[in-house]
Coordinates of C-alpha atoms in Angstrom, one line a residue:
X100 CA 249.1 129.5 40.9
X101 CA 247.8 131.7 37.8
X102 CA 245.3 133.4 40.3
X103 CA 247.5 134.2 43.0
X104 CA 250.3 135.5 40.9
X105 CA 247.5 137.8 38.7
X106 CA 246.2 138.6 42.5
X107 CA 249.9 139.6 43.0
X108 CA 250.5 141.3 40.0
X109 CA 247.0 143.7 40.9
X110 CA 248.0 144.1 44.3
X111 CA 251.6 146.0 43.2
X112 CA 249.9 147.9 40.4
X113 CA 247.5 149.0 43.2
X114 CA 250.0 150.0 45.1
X115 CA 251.8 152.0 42.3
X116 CA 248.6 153.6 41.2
X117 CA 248.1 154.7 44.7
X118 CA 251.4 156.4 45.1
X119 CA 250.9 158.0 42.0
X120 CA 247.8 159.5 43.6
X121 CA 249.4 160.6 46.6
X122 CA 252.2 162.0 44.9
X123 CA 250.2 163.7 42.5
X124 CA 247.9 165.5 45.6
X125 CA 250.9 166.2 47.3
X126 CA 252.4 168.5 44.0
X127 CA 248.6 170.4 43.5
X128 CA 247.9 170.8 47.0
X129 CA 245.1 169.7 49.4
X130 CA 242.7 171.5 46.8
X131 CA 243.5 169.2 44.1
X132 CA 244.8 172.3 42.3
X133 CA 248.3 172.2 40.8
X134 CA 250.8 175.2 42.0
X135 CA 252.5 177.7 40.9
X136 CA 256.3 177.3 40.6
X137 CA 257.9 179.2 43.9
X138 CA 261.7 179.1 43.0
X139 CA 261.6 182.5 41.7
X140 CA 261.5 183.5 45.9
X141 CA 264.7 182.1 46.4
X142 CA 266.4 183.1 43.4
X143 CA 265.1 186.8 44.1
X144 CA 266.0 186.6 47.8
X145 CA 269.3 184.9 47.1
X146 CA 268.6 182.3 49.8
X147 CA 270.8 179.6 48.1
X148 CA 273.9 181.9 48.4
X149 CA 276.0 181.8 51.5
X150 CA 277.7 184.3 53.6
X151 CA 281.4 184.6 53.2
X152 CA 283.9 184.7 56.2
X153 CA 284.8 187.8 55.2
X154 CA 280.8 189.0 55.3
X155 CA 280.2 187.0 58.6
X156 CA 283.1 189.1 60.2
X157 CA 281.9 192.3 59.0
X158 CA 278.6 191.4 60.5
X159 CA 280.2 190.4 64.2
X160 CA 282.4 193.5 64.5
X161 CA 279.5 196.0 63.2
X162 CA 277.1 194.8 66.0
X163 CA 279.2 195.0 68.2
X164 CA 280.6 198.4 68.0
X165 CA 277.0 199.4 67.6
X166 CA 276.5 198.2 71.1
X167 CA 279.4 199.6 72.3
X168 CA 278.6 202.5 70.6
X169 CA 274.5 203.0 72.2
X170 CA 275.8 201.4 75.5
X171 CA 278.6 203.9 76.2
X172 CA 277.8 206.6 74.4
X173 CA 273.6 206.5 74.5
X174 CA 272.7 204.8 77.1
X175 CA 273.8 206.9 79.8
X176 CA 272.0 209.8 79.0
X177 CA 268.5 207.9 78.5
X178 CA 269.1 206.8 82.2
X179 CA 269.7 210.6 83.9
X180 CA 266.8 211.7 81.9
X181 CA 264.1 209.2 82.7
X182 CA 263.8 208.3 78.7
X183 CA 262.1 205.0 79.5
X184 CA 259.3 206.9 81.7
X185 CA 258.1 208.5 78.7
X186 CA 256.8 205.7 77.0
X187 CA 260.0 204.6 74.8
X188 CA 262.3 201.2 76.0
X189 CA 265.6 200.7 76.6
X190 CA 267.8 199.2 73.1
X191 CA 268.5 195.1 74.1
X192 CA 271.6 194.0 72.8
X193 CA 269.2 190.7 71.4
X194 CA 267.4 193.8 70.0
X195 CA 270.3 195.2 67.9
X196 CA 272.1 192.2 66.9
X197 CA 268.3 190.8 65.3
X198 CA 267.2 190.1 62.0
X199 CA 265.3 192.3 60.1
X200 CA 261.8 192.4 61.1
X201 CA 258.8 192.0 58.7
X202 CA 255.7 192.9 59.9
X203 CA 252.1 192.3 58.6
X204 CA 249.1 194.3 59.1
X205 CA 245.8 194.9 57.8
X206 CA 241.8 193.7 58.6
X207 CA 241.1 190.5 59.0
X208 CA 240.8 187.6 56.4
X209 CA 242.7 189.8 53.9
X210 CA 245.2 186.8 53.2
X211 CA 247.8 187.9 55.6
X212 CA 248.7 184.4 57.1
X213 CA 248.4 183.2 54.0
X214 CA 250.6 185.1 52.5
X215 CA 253.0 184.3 55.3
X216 CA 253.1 180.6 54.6
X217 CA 253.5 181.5 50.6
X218 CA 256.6 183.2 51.3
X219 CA 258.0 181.0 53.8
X220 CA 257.2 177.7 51.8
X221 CA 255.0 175.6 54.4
X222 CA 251.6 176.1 52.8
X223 CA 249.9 172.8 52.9
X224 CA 252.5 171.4 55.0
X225 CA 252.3 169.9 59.1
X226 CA 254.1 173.3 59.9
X227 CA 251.1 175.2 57.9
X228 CA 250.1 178.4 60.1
X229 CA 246.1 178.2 60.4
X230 CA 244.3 180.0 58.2
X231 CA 240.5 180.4 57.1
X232 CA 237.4 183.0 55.7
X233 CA 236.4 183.9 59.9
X234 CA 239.3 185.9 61.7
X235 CA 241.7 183.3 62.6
X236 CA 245.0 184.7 63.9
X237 CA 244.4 186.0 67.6
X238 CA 247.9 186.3 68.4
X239 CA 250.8 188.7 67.8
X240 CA 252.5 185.8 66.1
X241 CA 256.7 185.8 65.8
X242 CA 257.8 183.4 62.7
X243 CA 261.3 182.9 62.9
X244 CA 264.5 180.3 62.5
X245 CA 265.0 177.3 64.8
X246 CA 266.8 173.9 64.3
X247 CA 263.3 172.5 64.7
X248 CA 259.6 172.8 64.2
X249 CA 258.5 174.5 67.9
X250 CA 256.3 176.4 69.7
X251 CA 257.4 179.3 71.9
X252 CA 254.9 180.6 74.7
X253 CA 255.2 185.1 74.9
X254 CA 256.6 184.8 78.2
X255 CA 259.5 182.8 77.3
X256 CA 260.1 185.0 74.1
X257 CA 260.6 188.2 76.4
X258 CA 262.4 186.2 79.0
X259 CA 264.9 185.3 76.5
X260 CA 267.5 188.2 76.5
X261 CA 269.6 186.9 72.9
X262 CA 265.9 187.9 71.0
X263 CA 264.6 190.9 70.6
X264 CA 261.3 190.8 72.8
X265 CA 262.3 191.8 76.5
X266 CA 260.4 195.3 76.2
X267 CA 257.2 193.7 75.1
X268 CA 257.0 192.3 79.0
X269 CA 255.5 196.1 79.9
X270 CA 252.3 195.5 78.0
X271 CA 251.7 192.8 80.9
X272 CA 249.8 189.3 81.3
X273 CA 246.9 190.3 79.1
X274 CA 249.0 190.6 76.3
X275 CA 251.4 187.6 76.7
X276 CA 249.3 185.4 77.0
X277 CA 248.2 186.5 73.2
X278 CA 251.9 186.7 72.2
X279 CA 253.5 183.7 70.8
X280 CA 256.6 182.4 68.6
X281 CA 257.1 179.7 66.4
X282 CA 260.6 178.4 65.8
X283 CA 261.0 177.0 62.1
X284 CA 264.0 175.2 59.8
X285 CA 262.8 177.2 56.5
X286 CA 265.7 178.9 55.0
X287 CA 264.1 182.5 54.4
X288 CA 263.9 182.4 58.5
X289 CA 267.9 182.3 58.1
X290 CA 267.6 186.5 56.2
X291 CA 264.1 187.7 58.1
X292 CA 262.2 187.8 61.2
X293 CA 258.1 187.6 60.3
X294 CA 256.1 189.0 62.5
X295 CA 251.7 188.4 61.9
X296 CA 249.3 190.5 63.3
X297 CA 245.4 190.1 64.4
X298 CA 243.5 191.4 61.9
X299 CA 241.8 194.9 62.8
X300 CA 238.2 194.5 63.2
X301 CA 236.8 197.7 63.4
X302 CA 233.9 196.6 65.8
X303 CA 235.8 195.5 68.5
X304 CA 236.8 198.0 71.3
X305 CA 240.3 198.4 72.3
X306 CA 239.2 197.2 76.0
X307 CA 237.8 193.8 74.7
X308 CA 241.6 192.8 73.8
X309 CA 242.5 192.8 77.3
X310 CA 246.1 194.8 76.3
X311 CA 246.8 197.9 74.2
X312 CA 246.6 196.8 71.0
X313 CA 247.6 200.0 69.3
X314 CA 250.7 200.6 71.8
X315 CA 252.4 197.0 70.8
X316 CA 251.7 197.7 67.1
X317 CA 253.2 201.1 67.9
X318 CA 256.4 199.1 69.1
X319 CA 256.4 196.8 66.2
X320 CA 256.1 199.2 63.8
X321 CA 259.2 201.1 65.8
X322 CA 261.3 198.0 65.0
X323 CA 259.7 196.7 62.0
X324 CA 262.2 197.3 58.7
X325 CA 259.9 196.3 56.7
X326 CA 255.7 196.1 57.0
X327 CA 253.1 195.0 54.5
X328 CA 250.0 196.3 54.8
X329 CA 247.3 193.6 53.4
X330 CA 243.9 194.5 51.9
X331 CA 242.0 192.7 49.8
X332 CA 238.9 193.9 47.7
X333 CA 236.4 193.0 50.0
X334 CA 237.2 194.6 52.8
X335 CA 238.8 198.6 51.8
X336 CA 236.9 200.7 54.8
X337 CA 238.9 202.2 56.8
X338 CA 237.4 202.6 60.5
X339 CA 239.0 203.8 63.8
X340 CA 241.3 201.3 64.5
X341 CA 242.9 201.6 61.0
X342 CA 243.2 204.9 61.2
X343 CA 245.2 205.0 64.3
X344 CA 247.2 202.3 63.1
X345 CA 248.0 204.5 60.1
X346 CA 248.8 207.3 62.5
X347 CA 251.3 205.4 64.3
X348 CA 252.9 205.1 60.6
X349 CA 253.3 208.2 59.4
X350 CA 257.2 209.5 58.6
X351 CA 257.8 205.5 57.6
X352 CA 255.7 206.1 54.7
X353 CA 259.4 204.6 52.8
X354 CA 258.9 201.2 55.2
X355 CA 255.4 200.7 54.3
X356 CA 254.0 198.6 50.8
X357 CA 250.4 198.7 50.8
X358 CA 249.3 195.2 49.1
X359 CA 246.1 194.4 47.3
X360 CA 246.0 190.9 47.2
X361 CA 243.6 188.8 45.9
X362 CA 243.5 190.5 43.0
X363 CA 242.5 187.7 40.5
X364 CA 239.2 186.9 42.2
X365 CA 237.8 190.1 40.7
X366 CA 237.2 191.3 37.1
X367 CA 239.9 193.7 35.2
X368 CA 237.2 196.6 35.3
X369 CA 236.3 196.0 38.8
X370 CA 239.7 195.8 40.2
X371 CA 240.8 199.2 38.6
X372 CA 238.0 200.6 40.6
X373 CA 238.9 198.7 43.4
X374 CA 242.8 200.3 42.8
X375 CA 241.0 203.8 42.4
X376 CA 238.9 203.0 45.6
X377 CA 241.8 202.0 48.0
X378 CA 243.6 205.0 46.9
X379 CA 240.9 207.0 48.0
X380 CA 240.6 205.3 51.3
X381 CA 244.3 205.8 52.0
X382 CA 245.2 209.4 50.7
X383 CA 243.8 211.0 54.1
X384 CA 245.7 208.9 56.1
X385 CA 248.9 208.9 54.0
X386 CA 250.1 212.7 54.2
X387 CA 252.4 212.9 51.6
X388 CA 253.3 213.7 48.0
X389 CA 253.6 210.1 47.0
X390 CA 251.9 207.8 48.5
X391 CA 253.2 204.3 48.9
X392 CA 252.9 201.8 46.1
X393 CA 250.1 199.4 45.7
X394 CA 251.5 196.0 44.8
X395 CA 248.4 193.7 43.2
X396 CA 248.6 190.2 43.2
X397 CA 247.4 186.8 44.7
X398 CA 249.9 185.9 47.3
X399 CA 249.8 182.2 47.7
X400 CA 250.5 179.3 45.5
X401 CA 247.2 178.3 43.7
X402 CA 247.4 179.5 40.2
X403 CA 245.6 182.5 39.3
X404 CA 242.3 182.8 38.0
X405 CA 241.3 183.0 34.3
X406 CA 240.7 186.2 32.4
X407 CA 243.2 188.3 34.4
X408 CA 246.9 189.0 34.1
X409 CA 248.8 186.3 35.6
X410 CA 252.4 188.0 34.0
X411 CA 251.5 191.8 35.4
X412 CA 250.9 189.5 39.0
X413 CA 253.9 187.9 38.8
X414 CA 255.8 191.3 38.1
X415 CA 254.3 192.7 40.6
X416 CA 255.0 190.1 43.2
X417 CA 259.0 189.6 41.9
X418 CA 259.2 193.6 42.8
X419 CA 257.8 193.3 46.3
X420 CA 260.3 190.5 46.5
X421 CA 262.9 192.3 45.4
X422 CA 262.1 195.3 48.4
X423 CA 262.4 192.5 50.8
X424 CA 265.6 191.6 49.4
X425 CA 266.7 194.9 49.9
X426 CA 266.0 195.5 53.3
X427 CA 268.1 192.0 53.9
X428 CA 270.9 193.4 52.3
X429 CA 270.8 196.7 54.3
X430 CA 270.7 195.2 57.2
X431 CA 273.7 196.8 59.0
X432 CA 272.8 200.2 57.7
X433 CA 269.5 200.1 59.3
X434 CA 270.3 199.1 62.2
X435 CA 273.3 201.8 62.6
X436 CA 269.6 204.6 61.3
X437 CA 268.1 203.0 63.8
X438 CA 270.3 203.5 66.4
X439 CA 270.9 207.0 65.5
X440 CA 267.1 208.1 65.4
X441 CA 266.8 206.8 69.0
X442 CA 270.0 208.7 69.9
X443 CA 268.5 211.6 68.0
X444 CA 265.3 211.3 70.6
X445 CA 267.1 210.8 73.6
X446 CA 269.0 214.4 72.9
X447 CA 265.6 216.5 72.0
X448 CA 263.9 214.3 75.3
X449 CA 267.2 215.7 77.1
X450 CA 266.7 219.2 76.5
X451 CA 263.3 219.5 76.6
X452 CA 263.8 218.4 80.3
X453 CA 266.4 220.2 80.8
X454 CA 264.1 223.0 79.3
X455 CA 261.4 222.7 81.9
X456 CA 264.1 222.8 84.7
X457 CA 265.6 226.0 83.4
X458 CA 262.5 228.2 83.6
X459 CA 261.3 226.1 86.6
X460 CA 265.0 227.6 88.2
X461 CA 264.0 231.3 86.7
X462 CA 260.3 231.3 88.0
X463 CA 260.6 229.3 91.2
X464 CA 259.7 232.1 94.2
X465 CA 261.9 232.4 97.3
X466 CA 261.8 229.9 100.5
X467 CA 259.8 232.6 102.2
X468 CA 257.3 233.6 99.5
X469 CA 255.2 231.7 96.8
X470 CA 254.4 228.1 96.3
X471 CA 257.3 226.1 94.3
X472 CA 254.7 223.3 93.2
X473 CA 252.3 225.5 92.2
X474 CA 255.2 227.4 89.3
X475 CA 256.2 224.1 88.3
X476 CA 251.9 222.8 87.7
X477 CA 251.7 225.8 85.6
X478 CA 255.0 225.5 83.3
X479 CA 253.9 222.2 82.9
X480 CA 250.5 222.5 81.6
X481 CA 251.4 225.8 79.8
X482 CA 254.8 225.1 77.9
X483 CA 253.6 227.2 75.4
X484 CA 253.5 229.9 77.4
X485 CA 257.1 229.9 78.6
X486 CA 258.4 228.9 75.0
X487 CA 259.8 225.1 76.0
X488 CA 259.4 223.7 73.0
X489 CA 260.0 226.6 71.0
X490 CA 263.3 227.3 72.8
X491 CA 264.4 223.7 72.0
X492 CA 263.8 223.7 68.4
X493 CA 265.8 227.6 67.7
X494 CA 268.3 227.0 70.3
X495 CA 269.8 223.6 69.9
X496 CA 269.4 222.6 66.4
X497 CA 266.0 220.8 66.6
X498 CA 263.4 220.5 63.7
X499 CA 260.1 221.3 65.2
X500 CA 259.0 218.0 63.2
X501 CA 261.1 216.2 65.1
X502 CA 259.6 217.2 68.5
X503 CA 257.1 215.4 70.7
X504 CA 253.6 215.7 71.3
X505 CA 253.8 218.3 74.9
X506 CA 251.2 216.1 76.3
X507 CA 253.5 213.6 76.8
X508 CA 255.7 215.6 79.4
X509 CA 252.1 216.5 81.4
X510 CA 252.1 212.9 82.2
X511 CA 256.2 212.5 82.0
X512 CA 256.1 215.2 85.3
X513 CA 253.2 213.7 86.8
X514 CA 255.3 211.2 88.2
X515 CA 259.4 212.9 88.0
X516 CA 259.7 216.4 90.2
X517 CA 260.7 218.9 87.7
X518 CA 263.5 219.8 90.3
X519 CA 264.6 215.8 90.7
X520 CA 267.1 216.7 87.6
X521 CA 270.1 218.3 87.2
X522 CA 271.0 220.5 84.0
X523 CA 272.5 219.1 80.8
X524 CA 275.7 221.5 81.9
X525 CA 276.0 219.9 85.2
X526 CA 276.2 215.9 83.6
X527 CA 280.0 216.1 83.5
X528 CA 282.6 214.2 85.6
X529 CA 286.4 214.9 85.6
X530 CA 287.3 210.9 84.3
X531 CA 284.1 210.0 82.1
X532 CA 283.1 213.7 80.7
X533 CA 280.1 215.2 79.9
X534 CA 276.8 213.1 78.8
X535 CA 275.6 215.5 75.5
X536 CA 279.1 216.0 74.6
X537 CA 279.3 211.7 74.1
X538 CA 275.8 211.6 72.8
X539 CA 276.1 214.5 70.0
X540 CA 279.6 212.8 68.9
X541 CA 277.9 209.1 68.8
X542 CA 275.2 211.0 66.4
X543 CA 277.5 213.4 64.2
X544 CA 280.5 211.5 64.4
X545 CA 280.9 208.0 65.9
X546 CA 277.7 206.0 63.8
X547 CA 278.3 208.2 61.0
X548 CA 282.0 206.7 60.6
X549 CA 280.9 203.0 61.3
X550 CA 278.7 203.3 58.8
X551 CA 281.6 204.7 56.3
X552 CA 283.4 201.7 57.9
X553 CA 280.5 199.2 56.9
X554 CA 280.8 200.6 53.2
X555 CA 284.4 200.7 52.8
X556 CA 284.1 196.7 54.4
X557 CA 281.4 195.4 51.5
X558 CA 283.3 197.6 49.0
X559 CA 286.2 195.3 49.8
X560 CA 284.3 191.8 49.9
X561 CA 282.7 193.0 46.8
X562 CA 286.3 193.4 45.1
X563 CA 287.2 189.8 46.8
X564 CA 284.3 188.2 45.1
X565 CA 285.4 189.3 41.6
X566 CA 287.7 186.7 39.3
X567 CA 289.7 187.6 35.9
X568 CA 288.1 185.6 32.8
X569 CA 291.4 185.8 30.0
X570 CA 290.3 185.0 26.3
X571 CA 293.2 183.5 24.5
X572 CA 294.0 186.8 22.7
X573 CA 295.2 188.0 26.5
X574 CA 292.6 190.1 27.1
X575 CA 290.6 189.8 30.6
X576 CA 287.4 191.2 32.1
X577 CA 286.2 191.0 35.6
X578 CA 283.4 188.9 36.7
X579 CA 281.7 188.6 40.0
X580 CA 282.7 185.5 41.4
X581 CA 279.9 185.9 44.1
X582 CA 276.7 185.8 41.7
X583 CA 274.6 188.0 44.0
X584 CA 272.5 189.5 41.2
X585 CA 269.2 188.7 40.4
X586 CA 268.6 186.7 37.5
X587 CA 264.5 186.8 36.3
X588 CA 263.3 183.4 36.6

């Protein structure tokens, strides 16, 4: 009896020991390492607060006036002009209503996907996106909120016409079957959209990806409200394919924040010439007075490395937090910029067309002598010549920043007759009106005054979320009731 109750009494103490070991590896990781403390990404995002009715309805009736707004408004004029032939899509209503899109690129193995399960909080976990020191992720990769933990194949994704992904179809088979979405409960997925990127590896030709790889990141980085741009200290060269991608960003210079991560795996001396070094690389690329900011840190969990400076880290990676809470609270105003860029397009695409077709209509020979095809070959590949673009910009109010490359309309009129359009004057009907008249008022007037709307709608939830604190003398002071500031950690 004494040896089977000391066999029982061992037996239970085993078994407490070894939950203590498993609970123990579960809180330091696979590694054995113990983690660093992640609350301070919800407090900064403000994940634990909820939206009020009051914010929910804002919400609803901005989107929707937005896409009444583009679809009545917008809309038609992209269709008389062909807009979609030049390389741009048509605005889904999945598109507009979305979440705010964060987008990650950079070369390969620079912590990226890592970084991604950081922020999300599933690193080490059965939802864990893979990860390693070879170049892993393959895929444009969409993270973003579901019920459930579930994989959803590209072809599904741009079928679905509530997300945001329809256009991406036009890139074809080659690149769905590399596009791919994952469906998670994580509460950050409630504020933000993630989408990862294959790293760039600057050996690999554009043909061995079997799509255009820099025409999707183009559209991503169209849509994207925010995009990190991941280095670490390994791997600062900047090649060809880099360099295009940093093209393709250039006048979102505000949208970008270029991040050295893995900062603590080098020495202080080393990493300042590291910083110095990655400038370097970038300041060709990044034509402007100030460049974006270089956030420095180690973006995952583990803790960071002796002899370096785990507070200046932490800083640093509360402030790129706080961007990304930003860009969650402006939402709505992005989207309304949004829409009114694209607007802003569709006009100069508009009369740059209806450009061409003017001094097609003033050079164009008689029926008797002259070839017609032969005037309109030569406007197009001289518009210089005939002052199309130049005319644009003095005449109707157009920054010559603003206009696009002329080489797009030699391709744009390869396959749309000059003389297949009918002038900007002549868009008019007696019950419906003119099509620039409706498109310059949705610019100057109509998204303008929903976004005065917007403002004058938080102002007033703002005011709702406020409460009187009375001391006993009778005097009171006003406290927000709503707690939406961030408190350091």
């Amino acid at each position: 009896m004494a040896s089977s109750s000391c066999a029982s009494r061992l037996a239970v103490g085993f078994v407490l020991f070894l939950s203590l070991c498993i609970a123990l590896t579960s809180a330091q990781g696979n590694d054995g390492q113990s983690r660093r403390d992640r609350r301070h990404i919800d407090k900064t995002l403000l994940l634990d607060e909820e939206e009020s009715k009051e914010e929910k309805k804002t919400l609803e009736d901005t989107l929707k006036k937005l896409i009444d707004i583009y679809k009545q408004s917008i809309l038609p004029m992209e269709e008389a002009y062909k807009y979609r032939e030049l390389g741009h899509q048509t605005i889904s209503d999945g598109e507009i209503t979305s979440k705010p899109m964060v987008l990650f690129l950079g070369p390969w193995s620079t912590g990226k996907t890592t970084m991604i399960n950081y922020l999300i909080g599933m690193e080490d976990t059965v939802d864990s996106l893979h990860t390693g020191a070879e170049p892993t992720t393959s895929d444009f990769t969409v993270i973003m909120k579901g019920n459930k933990t579930r994989s959803v194949e590209g072809i599904v994704l741009t079928a679905d016409g509530t997300k945001s992904f329809a256009a991406l179809s036009a890139f074809g088979k080659g690149f769905l079957e590399r596009f791919l979405g994952y469906e998670y409960p994580y509460e950050i997925l409630n504020k933000i959209t993630i989408i990862d990127t294959p790293g760039i590896i600057e050996n690999r030709k554009q043909q061995e990806r079997g799509y255009p790889f820099n025409e999707v990141c183009k559209w991503f980085i169209d849509r994207a409200d925010l995009i990190f741009v991941v280095f670490d200290p390994t791997k600062l060269d900047v090649g060809t394919e880099l360099e295009s991608i940093f093209k393709m960003l250039k006048g979102r210079e505000s949208q970008i924040r270029i991040i050295l991560n893995k900062a603590d795996s080098i020495m202080t001396q080393e990493l300042m010439r590291v910083y110095g070094a990655l400038f370097w690389s970038l300041a060709p690329l990044i034509n402007v007075t100030e460049p974006p900011r270089v956030y420095t840190g180690s973006f995952w969990s583990k803790p960071f490395k002796p002899s370096t400076y785990p507070g200046i880290f932490q800083d640093e990676e509360v402030s790129l937090l706080r961007d990304l809470r930003d860009v969650i609270e402006n939402r709505l105003q992005n989207k309304i910029a949004f829409i009114r860029q694209h607007a802003i397009s569709v006009r100069i695409h508009a009369l740059i067309v209806d450009r061409f077709l003017y001094t097609f209509n003033q050079k164009k020979p008689n029926m008797l002598f002259g070839d017609a095809e032969e005037v309109a070959r030569n406007i197009i590949e001289n518009p210089k010549k005939y002052y199309i673009f130049k005319a644009v910009a003095s005449k109707a109010n157009v920054s010559k920043y603003d206009l696009p490359d002329p080489e797009d309309y030699k391709d744009f009129f390869s396959i749309n007759a000059i003389n297949s359009f009918e002038p900007i004057e002549q868009q008019c009907s007696y019950f419906s009106g003119c099509l620039m008249e409706h498109l310059e008022n949705a610019i100057a007037i109509q998204l303008p005054r929903l976004l005065n709307e917007l403002r004058r709608s938080e102002n007033a939830n703002a005011k709702n979320n406020t409460t009187q604190t009375c001391q006993a003398d009778g005097t009171c002071e006003e406290q927000d009731s709503g707690s939406k500031k961030y408190q350091k950690p």
